[in-house]
Coordinates of C-alpha atoms in Angstrom, one line a residue:
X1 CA 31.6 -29.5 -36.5
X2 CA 32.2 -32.8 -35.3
X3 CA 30.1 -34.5 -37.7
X4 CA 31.3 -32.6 -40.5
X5 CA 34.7 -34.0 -39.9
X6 CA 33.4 -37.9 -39.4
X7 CA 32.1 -37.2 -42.9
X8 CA 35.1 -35.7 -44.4
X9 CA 37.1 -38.4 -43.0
X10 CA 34.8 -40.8 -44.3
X11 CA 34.9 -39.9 -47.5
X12 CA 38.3 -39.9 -47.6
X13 CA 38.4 -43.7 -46.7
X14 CA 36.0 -44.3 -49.2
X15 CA 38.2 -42.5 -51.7
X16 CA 41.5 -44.8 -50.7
X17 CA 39.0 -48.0 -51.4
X18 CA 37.2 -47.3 -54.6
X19 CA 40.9 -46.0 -56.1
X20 CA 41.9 -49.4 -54.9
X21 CA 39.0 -51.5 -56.3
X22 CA 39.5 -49.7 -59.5
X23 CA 43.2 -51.8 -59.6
X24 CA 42.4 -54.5 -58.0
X25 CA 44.7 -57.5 -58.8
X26 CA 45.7 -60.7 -57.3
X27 CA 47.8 -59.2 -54.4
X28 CA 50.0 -62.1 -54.5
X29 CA 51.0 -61.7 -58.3
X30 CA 54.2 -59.8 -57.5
X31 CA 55.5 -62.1 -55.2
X32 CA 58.3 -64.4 -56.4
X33 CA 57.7 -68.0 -55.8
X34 CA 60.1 -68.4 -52.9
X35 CA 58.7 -65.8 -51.4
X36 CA 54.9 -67.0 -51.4
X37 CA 56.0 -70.5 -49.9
X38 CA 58.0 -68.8 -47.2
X39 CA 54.6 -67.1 -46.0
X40 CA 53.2 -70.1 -43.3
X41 CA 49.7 -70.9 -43.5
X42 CA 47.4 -70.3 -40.9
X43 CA 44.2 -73.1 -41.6
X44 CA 43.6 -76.2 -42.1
X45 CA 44.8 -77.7 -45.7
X46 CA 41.5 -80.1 -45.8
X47 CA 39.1 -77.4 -45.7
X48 CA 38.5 -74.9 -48.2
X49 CA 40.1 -71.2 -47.3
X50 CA 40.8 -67.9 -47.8
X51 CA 44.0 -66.9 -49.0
X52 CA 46.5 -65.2 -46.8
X53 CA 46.9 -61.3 -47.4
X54 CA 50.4 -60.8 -47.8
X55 CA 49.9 -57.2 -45.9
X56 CA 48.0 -58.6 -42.9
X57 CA 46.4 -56.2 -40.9
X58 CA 48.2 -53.1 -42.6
X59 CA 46.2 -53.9 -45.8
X60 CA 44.1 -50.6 -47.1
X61 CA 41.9 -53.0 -49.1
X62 CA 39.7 -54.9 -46.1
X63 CA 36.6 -52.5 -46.4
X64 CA 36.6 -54.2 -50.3
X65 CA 33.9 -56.7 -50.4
X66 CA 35.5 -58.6 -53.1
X67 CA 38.6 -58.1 -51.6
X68 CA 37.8 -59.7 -48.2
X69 CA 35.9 -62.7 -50.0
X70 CA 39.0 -63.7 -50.9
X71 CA 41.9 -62.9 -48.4
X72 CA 42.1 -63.3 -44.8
X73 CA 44.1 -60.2 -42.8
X74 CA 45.8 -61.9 -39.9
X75 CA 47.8 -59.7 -37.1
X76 CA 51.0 -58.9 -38.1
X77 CA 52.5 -60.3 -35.1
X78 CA 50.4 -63.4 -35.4
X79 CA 51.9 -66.6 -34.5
X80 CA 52.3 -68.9 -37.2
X81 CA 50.6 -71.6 -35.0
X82 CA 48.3 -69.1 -32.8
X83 CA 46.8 -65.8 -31.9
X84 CA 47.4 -65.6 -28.2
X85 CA 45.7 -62.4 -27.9
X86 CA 46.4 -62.3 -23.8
X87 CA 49.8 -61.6 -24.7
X88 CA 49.7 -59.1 -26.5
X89 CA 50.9 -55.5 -25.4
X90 CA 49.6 -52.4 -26.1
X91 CA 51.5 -49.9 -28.4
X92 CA 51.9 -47.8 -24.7
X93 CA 53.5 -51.2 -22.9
X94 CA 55.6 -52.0 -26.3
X95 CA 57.4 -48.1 -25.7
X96 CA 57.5 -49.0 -21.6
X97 CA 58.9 -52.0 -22.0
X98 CA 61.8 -50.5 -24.1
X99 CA 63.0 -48.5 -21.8
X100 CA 65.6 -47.5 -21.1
X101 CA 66.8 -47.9 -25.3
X102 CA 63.5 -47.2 -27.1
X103 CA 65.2 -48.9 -29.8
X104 CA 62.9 -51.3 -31.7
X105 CA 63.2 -53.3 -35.1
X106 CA 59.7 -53.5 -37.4
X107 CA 57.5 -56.2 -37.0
X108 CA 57.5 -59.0 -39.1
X109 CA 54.6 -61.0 -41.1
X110 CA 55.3 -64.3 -40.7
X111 CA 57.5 -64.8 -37.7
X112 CA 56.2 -66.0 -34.1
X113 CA 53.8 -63.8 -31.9
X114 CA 57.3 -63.7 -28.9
X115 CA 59.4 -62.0 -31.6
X116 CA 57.0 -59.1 -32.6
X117 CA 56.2 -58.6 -29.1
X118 CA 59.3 -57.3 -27.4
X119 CA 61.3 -54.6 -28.8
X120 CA 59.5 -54.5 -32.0
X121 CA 56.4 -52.4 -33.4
X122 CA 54.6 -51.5 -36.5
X123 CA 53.8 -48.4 -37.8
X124 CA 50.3 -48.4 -36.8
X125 CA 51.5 -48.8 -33.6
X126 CA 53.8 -45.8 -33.5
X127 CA 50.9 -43.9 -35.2
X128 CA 48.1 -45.2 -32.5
X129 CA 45.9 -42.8 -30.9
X130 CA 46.6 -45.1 -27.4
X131 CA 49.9 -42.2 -27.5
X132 CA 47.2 -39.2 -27.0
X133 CA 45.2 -37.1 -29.2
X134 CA 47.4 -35.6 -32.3
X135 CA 47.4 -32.2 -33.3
X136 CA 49.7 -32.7 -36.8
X137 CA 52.6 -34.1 -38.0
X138 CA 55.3 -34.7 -40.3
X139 CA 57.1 -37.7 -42.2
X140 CA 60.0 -36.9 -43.5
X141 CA 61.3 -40.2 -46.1
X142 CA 62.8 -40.8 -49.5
X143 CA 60.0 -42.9 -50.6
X144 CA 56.1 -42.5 -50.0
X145 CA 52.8 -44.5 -50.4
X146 CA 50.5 -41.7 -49.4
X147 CA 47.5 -44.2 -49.7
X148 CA 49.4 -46.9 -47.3
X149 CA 50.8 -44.3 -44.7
X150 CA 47.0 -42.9 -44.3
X151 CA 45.9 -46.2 -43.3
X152 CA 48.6 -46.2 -40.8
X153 CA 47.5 -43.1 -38.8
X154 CA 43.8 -43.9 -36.9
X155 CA 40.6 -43.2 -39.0
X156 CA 40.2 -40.0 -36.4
X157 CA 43.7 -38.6 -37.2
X158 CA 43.6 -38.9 -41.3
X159 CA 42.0 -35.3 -41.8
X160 CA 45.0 -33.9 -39.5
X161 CA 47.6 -31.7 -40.9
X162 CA 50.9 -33.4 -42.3
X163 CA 53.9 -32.2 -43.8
X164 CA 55.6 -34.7 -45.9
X165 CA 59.3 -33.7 -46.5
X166 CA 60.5 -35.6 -49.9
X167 CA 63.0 -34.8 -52.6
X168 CA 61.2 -36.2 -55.3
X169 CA 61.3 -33.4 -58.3
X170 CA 59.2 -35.7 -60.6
X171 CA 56.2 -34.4 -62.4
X172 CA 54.2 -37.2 -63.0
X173 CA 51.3 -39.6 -62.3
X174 CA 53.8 -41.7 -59.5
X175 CA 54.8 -38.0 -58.2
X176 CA 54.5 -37.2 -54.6
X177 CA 52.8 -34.2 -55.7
X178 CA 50.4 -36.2 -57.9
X179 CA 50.1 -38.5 -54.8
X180 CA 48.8 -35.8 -52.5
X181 CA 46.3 -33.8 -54.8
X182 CA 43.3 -35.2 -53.4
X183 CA 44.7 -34.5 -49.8
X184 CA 44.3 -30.8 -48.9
X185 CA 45.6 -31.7 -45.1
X186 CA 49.3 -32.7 -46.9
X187 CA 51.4 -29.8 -47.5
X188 CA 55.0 -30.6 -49.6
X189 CA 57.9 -29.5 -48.6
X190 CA 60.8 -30.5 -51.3
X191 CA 63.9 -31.1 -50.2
X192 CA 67.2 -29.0 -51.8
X193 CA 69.5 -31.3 -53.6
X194 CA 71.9 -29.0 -55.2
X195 CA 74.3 -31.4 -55.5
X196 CA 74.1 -34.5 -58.3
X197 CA 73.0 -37.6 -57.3
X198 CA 72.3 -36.9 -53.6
X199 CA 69.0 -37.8 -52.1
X200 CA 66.7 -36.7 -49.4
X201 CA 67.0 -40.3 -47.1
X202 CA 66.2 -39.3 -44.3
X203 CA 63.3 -41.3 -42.5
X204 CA 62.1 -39.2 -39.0
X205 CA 58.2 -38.4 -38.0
X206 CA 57.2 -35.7 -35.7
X207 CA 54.1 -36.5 -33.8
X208 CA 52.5 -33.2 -32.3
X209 CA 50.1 -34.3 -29.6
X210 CA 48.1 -32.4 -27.2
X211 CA 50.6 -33.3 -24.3
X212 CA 53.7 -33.0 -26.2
X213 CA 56.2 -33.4 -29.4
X214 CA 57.2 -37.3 -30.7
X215 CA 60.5 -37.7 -32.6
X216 CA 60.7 -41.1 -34.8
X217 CA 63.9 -41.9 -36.3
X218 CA 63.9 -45.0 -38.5
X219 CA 64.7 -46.8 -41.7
X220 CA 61.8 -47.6 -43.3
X221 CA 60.2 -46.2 -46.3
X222 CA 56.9 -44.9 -46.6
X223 CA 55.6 -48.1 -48.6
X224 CA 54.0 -51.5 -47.4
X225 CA 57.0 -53.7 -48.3
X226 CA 59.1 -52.0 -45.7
X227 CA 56.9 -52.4 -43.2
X228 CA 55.9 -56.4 -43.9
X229 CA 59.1 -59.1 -43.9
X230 CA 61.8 -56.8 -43.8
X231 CA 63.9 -56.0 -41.0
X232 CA 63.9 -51.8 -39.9
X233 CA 65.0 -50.1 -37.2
X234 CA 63.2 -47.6 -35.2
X235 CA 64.2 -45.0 -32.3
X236 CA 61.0 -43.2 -30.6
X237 CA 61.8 -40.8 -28.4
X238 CA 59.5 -39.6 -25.1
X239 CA 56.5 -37.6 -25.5
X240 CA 58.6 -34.0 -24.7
X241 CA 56.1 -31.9 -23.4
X242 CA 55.8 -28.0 -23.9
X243 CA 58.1 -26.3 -21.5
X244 CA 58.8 -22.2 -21.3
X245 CA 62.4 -22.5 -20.7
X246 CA 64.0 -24.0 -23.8
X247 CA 65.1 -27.0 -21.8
X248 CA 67.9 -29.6 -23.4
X249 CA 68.9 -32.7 -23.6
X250 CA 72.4 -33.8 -22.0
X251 CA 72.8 -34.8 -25.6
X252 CA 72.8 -31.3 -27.4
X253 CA 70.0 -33.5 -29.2
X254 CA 67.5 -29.8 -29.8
X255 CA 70.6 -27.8 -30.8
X256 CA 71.1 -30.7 -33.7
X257 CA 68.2 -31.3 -34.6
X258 CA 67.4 -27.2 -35.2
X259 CA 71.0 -27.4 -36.9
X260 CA 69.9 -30.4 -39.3
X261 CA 66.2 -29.1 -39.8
X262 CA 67.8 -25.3 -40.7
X263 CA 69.9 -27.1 -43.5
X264 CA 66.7 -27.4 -45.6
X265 CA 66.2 -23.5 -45.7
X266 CA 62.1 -24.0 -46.1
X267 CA 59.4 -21.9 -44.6
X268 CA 57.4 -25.2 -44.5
X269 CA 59.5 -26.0 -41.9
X270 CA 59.3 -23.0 -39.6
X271 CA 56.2 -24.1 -38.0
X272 CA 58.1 -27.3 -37.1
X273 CA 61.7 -25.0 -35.6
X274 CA 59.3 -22.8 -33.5
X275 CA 57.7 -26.2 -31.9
X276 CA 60.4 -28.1 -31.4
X277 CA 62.0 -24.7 -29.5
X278 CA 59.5 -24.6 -27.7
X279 CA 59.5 -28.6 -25.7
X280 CA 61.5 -30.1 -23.1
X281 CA 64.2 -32.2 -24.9
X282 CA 65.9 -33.5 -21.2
X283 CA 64.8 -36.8 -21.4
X284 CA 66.2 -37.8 -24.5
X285 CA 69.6 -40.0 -24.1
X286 CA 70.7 -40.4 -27.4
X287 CA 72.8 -38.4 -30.2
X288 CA 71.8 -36.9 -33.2
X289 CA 73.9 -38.2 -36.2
X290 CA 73.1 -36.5 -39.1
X291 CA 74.4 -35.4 -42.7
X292 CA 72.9 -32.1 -45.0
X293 CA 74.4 -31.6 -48.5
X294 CA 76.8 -29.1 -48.9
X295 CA 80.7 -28.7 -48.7
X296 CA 80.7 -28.1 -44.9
X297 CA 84.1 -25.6 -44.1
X298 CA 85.3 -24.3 -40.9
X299 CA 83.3 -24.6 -37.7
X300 CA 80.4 -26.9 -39.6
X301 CA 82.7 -29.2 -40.5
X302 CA 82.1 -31.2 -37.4
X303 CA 78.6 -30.8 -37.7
X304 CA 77.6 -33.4 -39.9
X305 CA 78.4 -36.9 -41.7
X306 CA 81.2 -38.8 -40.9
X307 CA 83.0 -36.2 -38.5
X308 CA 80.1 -35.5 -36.4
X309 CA 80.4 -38.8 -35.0
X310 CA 84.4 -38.9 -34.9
X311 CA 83.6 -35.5 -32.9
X312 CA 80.6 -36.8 -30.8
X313 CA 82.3 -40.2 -29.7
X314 CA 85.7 -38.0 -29.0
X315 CA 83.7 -36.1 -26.7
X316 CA 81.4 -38.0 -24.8
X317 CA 82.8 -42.0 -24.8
X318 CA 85.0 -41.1 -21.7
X319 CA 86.3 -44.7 -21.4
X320 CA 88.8 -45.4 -18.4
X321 CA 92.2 -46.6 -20.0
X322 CA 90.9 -46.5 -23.1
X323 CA 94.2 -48.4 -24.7
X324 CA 92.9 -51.4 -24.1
X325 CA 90.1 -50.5 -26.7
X326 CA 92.0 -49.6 -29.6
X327 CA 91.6 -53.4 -31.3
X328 CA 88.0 -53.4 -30.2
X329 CA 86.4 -54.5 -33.6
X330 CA 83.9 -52.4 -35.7
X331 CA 81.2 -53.4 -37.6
X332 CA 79.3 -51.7 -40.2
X333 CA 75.4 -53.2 -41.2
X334 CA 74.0 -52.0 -44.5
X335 CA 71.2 -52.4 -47.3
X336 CA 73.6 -50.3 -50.0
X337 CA 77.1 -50.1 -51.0
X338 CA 78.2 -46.9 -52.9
X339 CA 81.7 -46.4 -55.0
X340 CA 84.4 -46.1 -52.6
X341 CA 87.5 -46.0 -54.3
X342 CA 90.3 -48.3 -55.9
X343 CA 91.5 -49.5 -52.4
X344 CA 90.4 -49.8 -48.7
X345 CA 92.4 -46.6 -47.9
X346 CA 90.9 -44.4 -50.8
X347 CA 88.1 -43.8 -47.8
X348 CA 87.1 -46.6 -45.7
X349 CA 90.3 -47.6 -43.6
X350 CA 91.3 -44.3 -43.6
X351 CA 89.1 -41.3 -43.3
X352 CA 85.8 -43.2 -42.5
X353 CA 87.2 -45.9 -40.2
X354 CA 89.0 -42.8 -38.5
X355 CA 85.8 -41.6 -37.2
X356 CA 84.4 -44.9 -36.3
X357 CA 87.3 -45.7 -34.0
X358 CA 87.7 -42.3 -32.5
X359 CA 88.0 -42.3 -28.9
X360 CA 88.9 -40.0 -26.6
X361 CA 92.7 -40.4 -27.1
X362 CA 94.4 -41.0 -30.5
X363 CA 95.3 -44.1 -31.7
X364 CA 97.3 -45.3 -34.7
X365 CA 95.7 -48.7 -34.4
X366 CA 93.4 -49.7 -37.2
X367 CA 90.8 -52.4 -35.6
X368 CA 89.5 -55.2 -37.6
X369 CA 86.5 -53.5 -39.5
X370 CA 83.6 -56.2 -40.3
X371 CA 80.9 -55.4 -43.0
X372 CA 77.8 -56.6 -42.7
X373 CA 75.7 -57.1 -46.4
X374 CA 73.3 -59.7 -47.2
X375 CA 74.8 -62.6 -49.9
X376 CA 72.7 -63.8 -52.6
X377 CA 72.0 -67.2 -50.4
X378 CA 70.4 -64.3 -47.6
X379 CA 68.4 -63.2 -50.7
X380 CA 67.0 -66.7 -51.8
X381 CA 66.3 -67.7 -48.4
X382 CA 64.7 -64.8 -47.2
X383 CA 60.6 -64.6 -47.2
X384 CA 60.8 -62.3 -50.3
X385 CA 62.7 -64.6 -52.1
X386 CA 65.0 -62.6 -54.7
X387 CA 62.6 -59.8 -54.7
X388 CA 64.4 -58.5 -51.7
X389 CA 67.1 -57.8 -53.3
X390 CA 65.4 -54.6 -54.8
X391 CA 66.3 -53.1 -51.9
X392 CA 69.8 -54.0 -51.4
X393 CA 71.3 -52.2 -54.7
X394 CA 74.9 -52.2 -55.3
X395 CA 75.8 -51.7 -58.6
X396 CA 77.8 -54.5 -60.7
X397 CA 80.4 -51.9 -62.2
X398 CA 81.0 -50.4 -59.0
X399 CA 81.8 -53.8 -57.3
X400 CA 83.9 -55.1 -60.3
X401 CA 86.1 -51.9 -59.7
X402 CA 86.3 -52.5 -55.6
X403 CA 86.4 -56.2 -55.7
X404 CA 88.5 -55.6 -52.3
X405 CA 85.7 -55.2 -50.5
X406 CA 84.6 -58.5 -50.0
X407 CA 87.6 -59.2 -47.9
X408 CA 85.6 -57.2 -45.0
X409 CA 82.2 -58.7 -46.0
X410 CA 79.9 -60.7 -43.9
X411 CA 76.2 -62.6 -43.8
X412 CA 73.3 -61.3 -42.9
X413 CA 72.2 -63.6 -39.5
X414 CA 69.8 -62.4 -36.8
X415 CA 68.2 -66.3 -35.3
X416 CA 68.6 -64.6 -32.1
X417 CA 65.3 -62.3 -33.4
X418 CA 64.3 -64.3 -35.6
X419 CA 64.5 -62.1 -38.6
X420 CA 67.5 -64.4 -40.4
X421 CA 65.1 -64.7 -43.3
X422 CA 63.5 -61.2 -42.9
X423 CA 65.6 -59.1 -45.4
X424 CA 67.9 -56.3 -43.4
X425 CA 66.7 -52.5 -44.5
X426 CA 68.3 -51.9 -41.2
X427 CA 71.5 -49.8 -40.9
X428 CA 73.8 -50.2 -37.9
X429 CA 77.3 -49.4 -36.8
X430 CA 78.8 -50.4 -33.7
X431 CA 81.7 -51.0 -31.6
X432 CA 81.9 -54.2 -29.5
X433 CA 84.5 -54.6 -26.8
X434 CA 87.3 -56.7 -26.4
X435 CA 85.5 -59.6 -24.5
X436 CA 84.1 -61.7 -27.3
X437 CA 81.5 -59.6 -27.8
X438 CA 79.8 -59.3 -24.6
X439 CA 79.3 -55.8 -24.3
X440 CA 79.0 -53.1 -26.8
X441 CA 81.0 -49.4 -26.8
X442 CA 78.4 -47.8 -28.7
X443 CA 75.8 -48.4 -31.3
X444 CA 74.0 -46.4 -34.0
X445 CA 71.0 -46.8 -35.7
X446 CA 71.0 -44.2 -38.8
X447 CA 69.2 -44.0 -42.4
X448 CA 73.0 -43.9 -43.8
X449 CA 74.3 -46.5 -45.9
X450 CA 78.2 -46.9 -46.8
X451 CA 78.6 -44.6 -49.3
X452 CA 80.3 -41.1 -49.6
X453 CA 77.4 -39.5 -50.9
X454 CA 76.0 -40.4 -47.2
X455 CA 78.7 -40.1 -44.6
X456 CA 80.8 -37.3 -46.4
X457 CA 84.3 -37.2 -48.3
X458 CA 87.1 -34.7 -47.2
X459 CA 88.0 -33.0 -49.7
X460 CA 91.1 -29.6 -49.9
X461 CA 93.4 -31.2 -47.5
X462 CA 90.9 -32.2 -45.6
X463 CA 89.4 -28.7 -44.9
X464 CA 86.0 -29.9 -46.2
X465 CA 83.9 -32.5 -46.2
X466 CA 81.9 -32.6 -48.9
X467 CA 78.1 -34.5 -48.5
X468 CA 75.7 -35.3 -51.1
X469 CA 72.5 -36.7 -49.4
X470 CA 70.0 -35.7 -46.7
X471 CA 70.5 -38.6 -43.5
X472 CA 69.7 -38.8 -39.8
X473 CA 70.5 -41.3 -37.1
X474 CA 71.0 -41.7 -33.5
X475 CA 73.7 -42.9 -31.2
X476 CA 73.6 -44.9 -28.2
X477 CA 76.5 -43.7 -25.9
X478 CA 76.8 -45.7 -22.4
X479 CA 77.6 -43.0 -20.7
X480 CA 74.3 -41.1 -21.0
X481 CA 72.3 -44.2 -20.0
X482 CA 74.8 -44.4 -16.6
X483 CA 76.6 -47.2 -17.7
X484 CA 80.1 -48.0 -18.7
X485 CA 79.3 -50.4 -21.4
X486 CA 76.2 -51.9 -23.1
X487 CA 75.6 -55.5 -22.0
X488 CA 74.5 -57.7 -24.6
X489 CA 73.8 -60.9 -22.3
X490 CA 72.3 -60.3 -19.5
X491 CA 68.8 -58.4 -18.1
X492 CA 69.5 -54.9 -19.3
X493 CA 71.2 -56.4 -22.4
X494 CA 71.1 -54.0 -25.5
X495 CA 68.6 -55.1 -28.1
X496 CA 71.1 -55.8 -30.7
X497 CA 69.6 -56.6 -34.2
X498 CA 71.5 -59.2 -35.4
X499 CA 73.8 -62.1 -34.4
X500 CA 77.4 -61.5 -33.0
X501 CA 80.4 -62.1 -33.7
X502 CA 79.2 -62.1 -37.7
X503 CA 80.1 -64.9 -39.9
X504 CA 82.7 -64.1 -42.9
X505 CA 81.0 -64.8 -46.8
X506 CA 82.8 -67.9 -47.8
X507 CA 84.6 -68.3 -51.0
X508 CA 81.6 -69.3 -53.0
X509 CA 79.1 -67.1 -51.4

């Protein structure tokens, strides 16, 4: 049996690489010009080399002969000046070292070796089997390279059953479904969109291992560009192991996660509900944030989108004379900006800012609200050149009609981890306190952009918030990490992604 299953993976592999030598093209043809002279080179100029794979070591292409004549694959955390390979930590260390956060950003092609080594990790390193021997999983995402994310999971693990969860309703040759067809391990489960132009965003793995249930939440596609020079962010949770007595988190985090995975109403999913049921959530310190179309009424309201986490911060902040808080600025990190109305008060001053400044006592204050969205300059300058910018859509109409906006707009600027120049796919909202922005209130990680279709719109006198699209983040909350606030300058420091306070676009940027 064993050997029939080293052959079927086999085969499999040598599937992915023939498909691939079938199209095989200068790898670098795609890449604008900018881009390909922000990508350091790692030989000698006076001696004849190999190119430098733009995908690195998460290249599918390296068991192709003529493909490896050509390129070399260099570590993704390589140095641009050396491999120190003593250094390097195991996928295991990388999660141990996180504690107590678990919060990472991707790793980055291209930056130095220190910067991908602490509080950052690839996707094969989430996927390793270093974590335990895998039973089956499933990847939930809006956008899928089946090829790519099989490569990602260890040559021992490919043949394992995963559920992809996708809301693409296409029926052709680029269709998930067309994508899977020579996979019978991949069963589809699509994603209800009943309302127009939501989608299914969410990004979240489960990883089922013989010791215990994985959650991933994250903000990376399924595709290699997400995972080479731009900058994602990534929760992993503990490895929850298989308990008898239903036990939860202090975070409700089981409760809303059933809640959010019920939303999809999909027997493909059932198998996943009984599982998750059925582990020991305790150890996980962080809230679930997450929003499920629908026009949610009466005691759901609260459940998702924007008021779930006016509700959740209401609840569990608990901040001692909290009045001295109610200036505290908030900032908002994004790779998408959606239609929100005439004026700042049509939605983001008032309903959405609402939430983001609840605390546990009302306040009529309305703190200084900073945006953070890459300028065009952030675009140039960053190792995809203007090609990043495929990823940072904001429509030209929409921001002629809400030209207010860029009164509350700032840069994209992260030296502090290095990733100034890796394009932000990243989306964060925060609180920082009044103490020039030394310690933090709260921070959240999520899939949601700032849009309505992803944080919700109230709609009938506000008796009904109204969603669109399929999210998921989660929220750090001092409180449930026993501390009163997150440091951001000292040992236990928060790994914030970017730097603070944020710089304000200037008149020409």
């Amino acid at each position: 049996m064993t050997t029939n299953k080293r052959t079927a993976s086999s085969l499999m592999n040598d599937d992915i690489e023939a498909k691939k030598l079938k199209t095989e093209i200068d790898s670098t043809s795609s890449i604008s010009t900018t881009s390909k002279e922000s990508i350091p080179s790692f030989v000698d100029d006076n001696v004849t080399a190999k190119k430098i794979c733009e995908y690195g070591e998460a290249c599918y292409r390296q068991k192709n002969p003529k493909h490896t004549a050509e390129y070399d694959h260099p570590s993704t955390s390589a140095s641009a000046s050396t491999k120190d390979v003593s250094k390097r930590l195991t996928s295991i260390e990388k999660i141990e070292q996180s504690e107590p956060y678990r919060f990472f950003l991707s790793t980055v092609y291209g930056i130095q070796d220190n910067d991908n080594r602490i509080n950052a990790i690839s996707l094969k390193e989430i996927l390793s089997a270093e974590h335990g021997q895998l039973i089956r999983s499933a990847q939930f995402n809006y956008m899928f390279d089946i090829e790519f994310l099989l490569e990602q999971y260890p040559s021992e693990f490919r043949l394992k059953p995963l559920l992809i969860v996708h809301g693409d309703s296409r029926d052709d040759n680029h269709s998930i479904k067309t994508q899977c067809s020579p996979y019978p391990q991949i069963e589809l489960c699509p994603a209800r969109l009943d309302i127009p132009f939501g989608t299914h965003h969410t990004k979240m793995m489960f990883l089922l291992y013989e010791t215990g249930l994985r959650i991933v939440i994250h903000t990376a596609n399924l595709i290699p560009q997400d995972w080479k020079q731009k900058t994602q962010g990534i929760w992993i949770s503990p490895i929850c192991s298989k308990t008898s007595d239903n036990r939860e988190s202090k975070t409700n985090f089981k409760k809303d996660l059933l809640d959010y995975i019920e939303r999809y109403r999909a027997r493909q999913l059932q198998f996943w509900q009984k599982t998750i049921n059925e582990h020991d959530f305790s150890s996980i310190n962080v809230h679930l944030i997450s929003s499920t179309p629908g026009r949610h009424t009466g005691p759901d309201i609260n459940k998702f989108g924007h008021l779930k986490l006016r509700q959740t911060l209401k609840n569990y902040l608990n901040l001692e004379n909290d009045e001295q808080y109610y200036s505290a600025p908030i900032i908002g990190q994004f790779s998408s900006i959606g239609s929100l109305g005439p004026n700042a008060n049509s939605w983001l001053t008032k309903e959405f800012l609402t939430s983001l400044k609840q605390l546990n006592t009302t306040s009529l204050d309305s703190p200084e609200l900073q945006l953070i969205y890459p300028t065009v300059e952030n675009v140039r300058t960053s190792f995809e050149g203007y090609m990043a910018g495929g990823s940072l859509p904001y429509d030209m109409q929409t921001a002629m009609k809400q030209a207010w906006l860029v009164n509350y707009l700032h840069r994209w600027k992260a030296d502090h981890r290095q990733r100034s120049r890796a394009s932000p796919h990243i989306k964060t909202y925060l609180r920082v306190a009044n103490d020039q922005y030394k310690n933090l209130l709260w921070f959240l990680v999520t899939s949601a952009n700032l849009s309505k279709a992803a944080w919700g719109g109230l709609e009938k006198n506000n008796t009904q918030l109204m969603i669109r699209s399929y999210e998921i983040g989660v929220l750090f909350i001092p409180k449930q990490f026993s501390k009163t606030m997150f440091p951001l300058f000292d040992a236990s420091s928060f790994p914030i992604p970017y730097d603070l306070p944020p710089v304000k676009y200037q008149s020409t940027g």
